[in-house]
Each structure stands twice: as structure tokens, then as C-alpha cells.
Amino acid sequence: MPVGLFYEFPHSILFCVRFRSLAVGTATGYKLFSLSNIDRLEQIYENETEGTCLVERLFSSSLVALVGASSARKLKVCHFKKGSEICNYSYSNSILAVRLNRVRLVVCLEESLYIHNIRDMKVMHTIRETPPNPRGLCALSISNENCYLAYPGSDKIGEVQIFDASNLQAKVMIPAHDSPLAALAFNTAGTLIATASEKGTVIRVFNVSDGLKLYEFRRGMKRCVSICSLSFSADSQFLCASSNTETVHIFKLEDPKEPATWMGYFGKALMQSASYLPSQVTEVFNQGRAFASVHLPFCGVRTVCALITVQKIPRVLVATTDGFLYVYNLDPAEGGDCTLARQH
């Protein structure tokens, strides 16, 4: 069995913006890996000066944002190739998440969000007295044109607040779920947002501009699970979801087609009669199922997933908190069970 990517369990794992690298914070520092070749996982950089609980890299640049394990209220922005610290900021409480793109850097505390200008790191805006967010759940789109920040609007139900981080004004509130949010993810263009609640059975995709629900997928009906991560493919055709179970689900975002089979016509007839049924039953009829799936050799471990094309083949990448990276091949035409291509 491989010894894994790391010599100790990582504090944090994150596929960096555009998924061209993997950032790992460990008890002794942090590491950056290139994802350009699945056969050989190239380590770009390693730092062992202090334990790191959060690390985020800006695209493929040399800029990294770090939060030390022993200084959870302090953010450091560094140039890792030069080995220099550009600046640092301290906050009133522990930093739970850091998100950045080419325009903004966002620091998430349990009950506030700080929006910095990425060029000079000045605080442009502060969103105070947000609902308690102990897991630091938030998402920042990577688009310059649609630079949106998403965060929970309630700790009781699954409201999503969308904030325009470029123009510094509220955009829209989306009533996404009946139970509190567990995961959020924007697509590359910043036009779609995927959401999952703490129940973990239903995943929804909304239009960011007006909050309209576009897709609804059912992960499963047997049990409630904890969704760990959501991730769109670069072309927004697919959405993957990982959880604390052994299955990663891949959903296809496509418009419903006219049925071509008897079973298809039967299903359409059920859909047409759904208006006479209770709303809970109607929702089940309207929900899509997984297009493809990954079956991991374990369960109960926190994971982060990503959809990326590596060496001209669509892949599903799954990184785990026990220090492994699994690479699966995705058949974009047929779907089904994804095959394991490599384990690191």
C-alpha cells in the first residue's frame, strides 16, 4: 500500500483555483503539488517552518495565503518562490476559511467576513454579524466579471446569501434547502452555484443572477450523509459531490430530452400527473440521478473532490484527510462506474 502524499495527516487539503495544483497544510508546514500528470505527482514546493491549518494558492502564481496552526487569528500572504512574506493581518477571532481570486481575498470568521483587495490587501468591506458559521462555509467565484461571494444566510435553514464582492453590494438571497447548508460551490463563470444541506440527500444548482433553481439531483434516499465538497467541471457540464460515504457522485447538467422509449413515455406521464400529488412526491419525480459514480475503498474519511481534464482525459480527483489522492477516469458519454487510474 502506498504511504500517501504526506508523512502525517494533513490539517487541510485544497484543490487550488482552476485545479492545476493541490495545496496541503500539515503539522509541520505546507506542500504544493502539480496535477499536470497523473502518473507522477510532482511536488512544486515544501515549507516546514511551522504547522499550517489553512493554505490557498492563487491560480498557478507564487502567491499563497497561510494560516498557522499555532496562530489561527493571523493571515500571512507569502511569495513561496522567493521565500518572502508580503504582508500579514490579524483578526478578532480564529480564521476558519480563506478564499481568493485575481480581484479579492476573503477571510471568513465564525460571524463575519472580511473582503480584501488582492492588489494591496486593503480591507474593502466587512460583512458583520453573519449567522454562526463554525465550519467557515463560504465560496468565492474565480470569475473577474462575476466576482461573487456565497455564505450561509441562516444557521437554521439552508439560505444562501450571494454578495457581489467586486461592487461590494448584496446580490440575491436563495432559499436553497429546509435544513442548514453543508456545501457550496460556484462554477468557473460564476453564473451557477451548487448547494447541499446537512441532510445530504439532495443537491441543487441555482442561477446566480436571479436565484432560480435550474437543477435538482438526488444523491440517495436510504440515509442522510455529510456532504464534504461540491465541484463543477470547467465547462459546467458536470458536478461532483463527495461525502463521508464510499461513493462520489457525478451529475450531468443537461436539459431533459423527449423520451424515446416506452419507459421514457411512462416516466413523462408520471411527471405530467405530478401536479395532483403531494409536493414531496413531486420533488422525487423531478430529481435527477447520478450520471456516473466513484466507489472509494473506504468510508468515514473527509474528502475533497474535483473534476479536471489531465492528459486530455476527464478525471475525477479525490483527496483524503488521511493523505491519499485517488485519480479516476470519467467517461463523459456513457457515465457509469469510473475506473481507478492512479493512487498516490
Coordinates of C-alpha atoms in Angstrom, one line a residue:
M1 CA 0.0 0.0 0.0
P2 CA 1.4 3.5 -0.8
V3 CA 2.4 5.6 2.1
G4 CA 0.4 8.5 0.8
L5 CA 1.2 12.1 -0.1
F6 CA 2.2 13.1 3.4
Y7 CA 4.2 11.9 6.3
E8 CA 1.4 12.9 8.7
F9 CA -2.3 13.6 8.5
P10 CA -2.9 16.9 6.8
H11 CA -4.6 19.8 8.6
S12 CA -6.1 21.0 5.3
I13 CA -6.4 19.8 1.7
L14 CA -7.5 22.1 -1.2
F15 CA -7.5 21.8 -4.9
C16 CA -6.2 25.2 -5.9
V17 CA -8.1 27.6 -8.2
R18 CA -8.6 26.0 -11.7
F19 CA -7.5 22.7 -10.1
R20 CA -4.0 22.7 -11.6
S21 CA -2.4 22.1 -8.2
L22 CA -3.1 20.6 -4.8
A23 CA -2.3 22.5 -1.6
V24 CA -1.8 20.6 1.7
G25 CA -1.4 22.1 5.1
T26 CA 0.3 19.7 7.6
A27 CA 1.5 19.7 11.2
T28 CA 5.0 20.8 10.1
G29 CA 4.2 23.2 7.2
Y30 CA 2.6 23.0 3.8
K31 CA 3.2 21.4 0.4
L32 CA 2.1 22.2 -3.2
F33 CA 1.7 19.5 -5.8
S34 CA 1.2 19.8 -9.6
L35 CA -1.7 18.0 -11.1
S36 CA -0.5 18.0 -14.7
N37 CA 0.5 14.3 -14.8
I38 CA -1.4 11.6 -13.0
D39 CA 1.5 9.1 -13.2
R40 CA 3.9 11.2 -11.3
L41 CA 2.7 13.6 -8.6
E42 CA 5.3 16.4 -8.8
Q43 CA 5.9 18.4 -5.6
I44 CA 6.2 22.0 -6.5
Y45 CA 7.2 23.3 -3.1
E46 CA 7.5 22.3 0.5
N47 CA 7.8 24.5 3.6
E48 CA 8.5 23.1 7.1
T49 CA 8.8 26.2 9.2
E50 CA 5.5 25.9 11.1
G51 CA 2.3 23.9 11.2
T52 CA -0.3 25.2 8.7
C53 CA -4.0 24.7 9.2
L54 CA -5.1 26.7 6.1
V55 CA -3.3 27.2 2.8
E56 CA -4.7 28.6 -0.5
R57 CA -2.7 29.3 -3.7
L58 CA -3.7 32.0 -6.2
F59 CA -4.1 30.1 -9.5
S60 CA -0.7 29.0 -10.7
S61 CA 1.1 32.0 -9.2
S62 CA 3.7 32.1 -6.4
L63 CA 1.2 33.8 -4.1
V64 CA -0.1 31.8 -1.2
A65 CA -2.4 32.7 1.8
L66 CA -1.5 30.9 5.0
V67 CA -2.9 30.5 8.5
G68 CA -0.6 28.8 11.0
A69 CA -1.8 26.1 13.4
S70 CA -0.5 28.0 16.4
S71 CA -1.7 31.4 15.2
A72 CA -5.3 30.8 14.0
R73 CA -6.1 34.6 14.1
K74 CA -3.3 35.6 11.8
L75 CA -3.3 35.5 8.0
K76 CA 0.0 35.6 6.1
V77 CA 0.4 36.3 2.4
C78 CA 3.6 34.9 1.0
H79 CA 5.6 34.6 -2.2
F80 CA 6.7 31.0 -1.8
K81 CA 9.3 31.0 -4.7
K82 CA 11.1 34.0 -3.1
G83 CA 10.5 32.7 0.4
S84 CA 9.3 36.1 1.5
E85 CA 6.3 37.3 3.5
I86 CA 4.4 40.0 1.6
C87 CA 2.0 41.0 4.4
N88 CA 0.1 39.8 7.4
Y89 CA -3.2 40.6 9.1
S90 CA -4.6 39.7 12.5
Y91 CA -8.3 39.3 13.2
S92 CA -10.5 39.3 16.3
N93 CA -11.3 35.5 16.1
S94 CA -10.0 32.4 14.5
I95 CA -9.8 32.3 10.7
L96 CA -12.0 29.4 9.5
A97 CA -11.5 29.8 5.7
V98 CA -9.6 31.9 3.2
R99 CA -10.8 32.3 -0.4
L100 CA -9.1 34.2 -3.2
N101 CA -9.2 35.1 -6.9
R102 CA -7.5 37.7 -9.0
V103 CA -9.6 40.5 -7.6
R104 CA -10.4 39.7 -4.0
L105 CA -9.2 37.8 -0.9
V106 CA -11.9 36.8 1.6
V107 CA -11.3 35.9 5.2
C108 CA -14.1 34.0 6.9
L109 CA -14.6 34.1 10.7
E110 CA -17.4 32.5 12.6
E111 CA -19.6 35.6 12.5
S112 CA -18.0 37.9 10.0
L113 CA -16.4 38.1 6.5
Y114 CA -13.5 40.4 5.5
I115 CA -13.1 41.3 1.8
H116 CA -9.6 42.5 0.8
N117 CA -8.4 44.0 -2.4
I118 CA -5.9 41.4 -3.7
R119 CA -3.6 44.0 -5.2
D120 CA -2.8 45.9 -1.9
M121 CA -4.6 43.7 0.7
K122 CA -6.6 46.7 2.0
V123 CA -9.9 45.8 3.6
M124 CA -12.6 46.9 1.1
H125 CA -15.6 45.7 3.1
T126 CA -16.7 43.8 6.2
I127 CA -19.8 41.7 6.5
R128 CA -20.5 41.7 10.2
E129 CA -22.9 39.7 12.4
T130 CA -23.4 36.9 10.0
P131 CA -25.3 33.8 11.3
P132 CA -23.0 31.5 13.3
N133 CA -20.8 29.6 10.8
P134 CA -18.4 27.5 12.8
R135 CA -17.2 25.5 9.8
G136 CA -16.3 28.6 7.8
L137 CA -18.6 27.6 4.9
C138 CA -18.2 30.1 2.0
A139 CA -17.4 30.1 -1.7
L140 CA -15.8 32.8 -3.9
S141 CA -16.2 32.6 -7.7
I142 CA -13.0 32.8 -9.7
S143 CA -14.5 34.9 -12.5
N144 CA -13.4 38.6 -12.7
E145 CA -16.7 39.5 -14.3
N146 CA -18.9 37.7 -11.8
C147 CA -16.9 38.1 -8.6
Y148 CA -19.4 36.7 -6.2
L149 CA -19.1 35.5 -2.6
A150 CA -21.6 33.0 -1.1
Y151 CA -22.2 32.2 2.5
P152 CA -25.0 30.9 4.8
G153 CA -27.8 33.3 5.5
S154 CA -29.1 31.3 8.4
D155 CA -27.9 28.6 10.8
K156 CA -31.4 27.1 11.0
I157 CA -32.3 26.7 7.3
G158 CA -30.4 26.5 4.1
E159 CA -30.4 30.1 2.9
V160 CA -27.5 31.2 0.6
Q161 CA -26.5 34.9 0.6
I162 CA -24.8 36.0 -2.6
F163 CA -22.7 39.1 -2.3
D164 CA -21.1 41.0 -5.2
A165 CA -17.5 41.1 -4.0
S166 CA -16.5 43.4 -6.8
N167 CA -19.1 46.1 -6.4
L168 CA -19.4 45.4 -2.7
Q169 CA -23.2 45.0 -2.5
A170 CA -25.7 42.3 -1.8
K171 CA -26.8 40.4 -4.9
V172 CA -29.5 37.8 -4.0
M173 CA -30.7 35.5 -1.2
I174 CA -31.5 32.0 -2.3
P175 CA -33.8 29.8 -0.1
A176 CA -31.9 26.6 -1.2
H177 CA -32.8 24.0 1.5
D178 CA -35.0 23.4 4.6
S179 CA -32.0 22.4 6.7
P180 CA -28.7 24.2 7.2
L181 CA -26.1 24.3 4.5
A182 CA -23.2 21.9 4.3
A183 CA -21.5 22.7 1.0
L184 CA -21.4 25.5 -1.6
A185 CA -19.6 25.8 -5.0
F186 CA -19.6 28.2 -7.9
N187 CA -18.9 27.2 -11.5
T188 CA -16.0 28.7 -13.3
A189 CA -18.0 31.5 -14.9
G190 CA -19.6 32.5 -11.6
T191 CA -23.1 32.1 -13.1
L192 CA -24.2 28.9 -11.3
I193 CA -24.0 27.8 -7.6
A194 CA -24.4 24.3 -6.3
T195 CA -25.7 23.7 -2.8
A196 CA -26.2 20.8 -0.4
S197 CA -27.7 20.8 3.1
E198 CA -26.8 18.9 6.2
K199 CA -29.3 16.1 5.3
G200 CA -27.1 15.5 2.2
T201 CA -29.8 13.7 0.1
V202 CA -30.5 16.5 -2.4
I203 CA -28.1 18.7 -4.3
R204 CA -29.4 21.8 -6.1
V205 CA -28.0 24.1 -8.7
F206 CA -29.2 27.7 -9.0
N207 CA -28.8 30.6 -11.4
V208 CA -26.7 33.2 -9.5
S209 CA -28.2 36.3 -11.2
D210 CA -31.8 35.7 -10.0
G211 CA -31.7 32.7 -7.7
L212 CA -33.8 30.5 -10.0
K213 CA -33.4 26.7 -9.4
L214 CA -32.1 25.1 -12.5
Y215 CA -31.3 21.5 -11.5
E216 CA -32.1 19.2 -8.6
F217 CA -30.2 15.9 -8.0
R218 CA -30.8 13.2 -5.5
R219 CA -27.7 11.7 -4.1
G220 CA -29.6 8.9 -2.3
M221 CA -32.8 8.1 -0.4
K222 CA -31.6 5.5 2.1
R223 CA -29.6 7.6 4.5
C224 CA -28.6 11.1 5.4
V225 CA -24.9 11.8 4.9
S226 CA -22.5 14.6 5.3
I227 CA -21.5 16.2 2.0
C228 CA -17.8 17.2 2.1
S229 CA -17.4 19.0 -1.1
L230 CA -19.0 20.0 -4.4
S231 CA -17.2 20.9 -7.6
F232 CA -18.1 21.8 -11.2
S233 CA -16.2 20.8 -14.3
A234 CA -14.5 23.7 -16.1
D235 CA -17.3 23.6 -18.8
S236 CA -20.1 23.3 -16.2
Q237 CA -21.4 20.1 -17.8
F238 CA -20.7 18.0 -14.7
L239 CA -21.0 18.4 -11.0
C240 CA -19.3 16.0 -8.5
A241 CA -20.2 15.6 -4.8
S242 CA -18.1 13.7 -2.2
S243 CA -19.4 12.8 1.3
N244 CA -18.5 10.7 4.3
T245 CA -19.6 7.6 2.4
E246 CA -17.6 5.5 0.0
T247 CA -19.4 6.9 -3.1
V248 CA -18.6 10.1 -5.0
H249 CA -21.5 11.1 -7.3
I250 CA -21.1 12.8 -10.7
F251 CA -24.2 14.6 -12.1
K252 CA -24.7 15.8 -15.6
L253 CA -26.2 19.2 -16.1
E254 CA -28.3 18.9 -19.2
D255 CA -31.8 19.8 -20.3
P256 CA -34.4 17.0 -20.2
K257 CA -34.8 15.3 -23.6
E258 CA -38.0 13.9 -25.1
P259 CA -38.5 10.3 -24.1
A260 CA -37.7 7.8 -26.9
T261 CA -38.7 4.5 -25.1
W262 CA -41.8 3.1 -23.5
M263 CA -40.4 3.6 -20.1
G264 CA -39.5 7.1 -21.0
Y265 CA -43.1 7.9 -22.0
F266 CA -44.3 6.2 -18.8
G267 CA -41.9 8.5 -16.8
K268 CA -43.2 11.5 -18.7
A269 CA -46.8 10.6 -17.9
L270 CA -45.9 10.4 -14.2
M271 CA -44.3 13.8 -14.4
Q272 CA -47.4 15.3 -16.1
S273 CA -49.6 13.8 -13.3
A274 CA -47.3 15.1 -10.6
S275 CA -49.4 18.2 -10.1
Y276 CA -52.1 16.0 -8.5
L277 CA -49.6 14.5 -6.0
P278 CA -48.2 15.8 -2.7
S279 CA -45.2 18.2 -3.1
Q280 CA -42.8 15.8 -1.5
V281 CA -43.7 13.1 -4.1
T282 CA -43.5 15.6 -6.9
E283 CA -39.9 16.6 -5.9
V284 CA -38.8 13.0 -6.1
F285 CA -40.1 12.7 -9.7
N286 CA -38.3 15.9 -10.7
Q287 CA -34.9 14.9 -9.2
G288 CA -32.1 13.6 -11.5
R289 CA -29.9 10.7 -10.6
A290 CA -26.1 10.4 -10.8
F291 CA -24.7 10.1 -14.3
A292 CA -21.5 8.5 -13.0
S293 CA -20.0 7.4 -9.7
V294 CA -16.7 6.7 -8.0
H295 CA -16.5 3.9 -5.4
L296 CA -13.8 4.6 -2.9
P297 CA -12.1 1.8 -0.9
F298 CA -13.1 3.4 2.4
C299 CA -15.8 5.4 4.1
G300 CA -15.9 7.8 7.0
V301 CA -13.0 9.9 5.9
R302 CA -13.3 13.5 4.9
T303 CA -12.6 14.1 1.2
V304 CA -12.3 16.9 -1.3
C305 CA -13.2 16.2 -5.0
A306 CA -12.6 17.9 -8.3
L307 CA -13.4 17.4 -12.0
I308 CA -10.4 18.1 -14.3
T309 CA -9.0 17.1 -17.6
V310 CA -5.5 15.8 -17.2
Q311 CA -3.5 14.5 -20.2
K312 CA -6.6 15.0 -22.4
I313 CA -8.8 12.6 -20.3
P314 CA -11.6 13.8 -18.0
R315 CA -10.7 12.8 -14.4
V316 CA -12.3 12.7 -11.0
L317 CA -9.8 13.6 -8.3
V318 CA -10.4 12.7 -4.7
A319 CA -8.0 13.8 -2.0
T320 CA -8.5 12.5 1.6
T321 CA -7.6 13.7 5.0
D322 CA -5.6 10.6 5.7
G323 CA -3.1 11.6 3.0
F324 CA -4.1 10.0 -0.3
L325 CA -5.0 11.2 -3.8
Y326 CA -7.2 9.0 -6.0
V327 CA -7.5 9.6 -9.7
Y328 CA -10.4 8.1 -11.6
N329 CA -11.3 8.2 -15.3
L330 CA -14.7 9.6 -16.3
D331 CA -16.5 8.6 -19.4
P332 CA -18.3 11.8 -20.4
A333 CA -20.5 10.0 -22.9
E334 CA -21.6 6.9 -21.1
G335 CA -21.0 7.7 -17.4
G336 CA -21.4 4.7 -15.1
D337 CA -18.7 3.5 -12.7
C338 CA -15.4 5.5 -13.0
T339 CA -12.3 3.4 -13.2
L340 CA -9.3 3.9 -10.9
A341 CA -6.4 5.3 -12.9
R342 CA -3.9 6.0 -10.1
Q343 CA -3.4 6.3 -6.4
H344 CA -0.8 8.5 -4.7

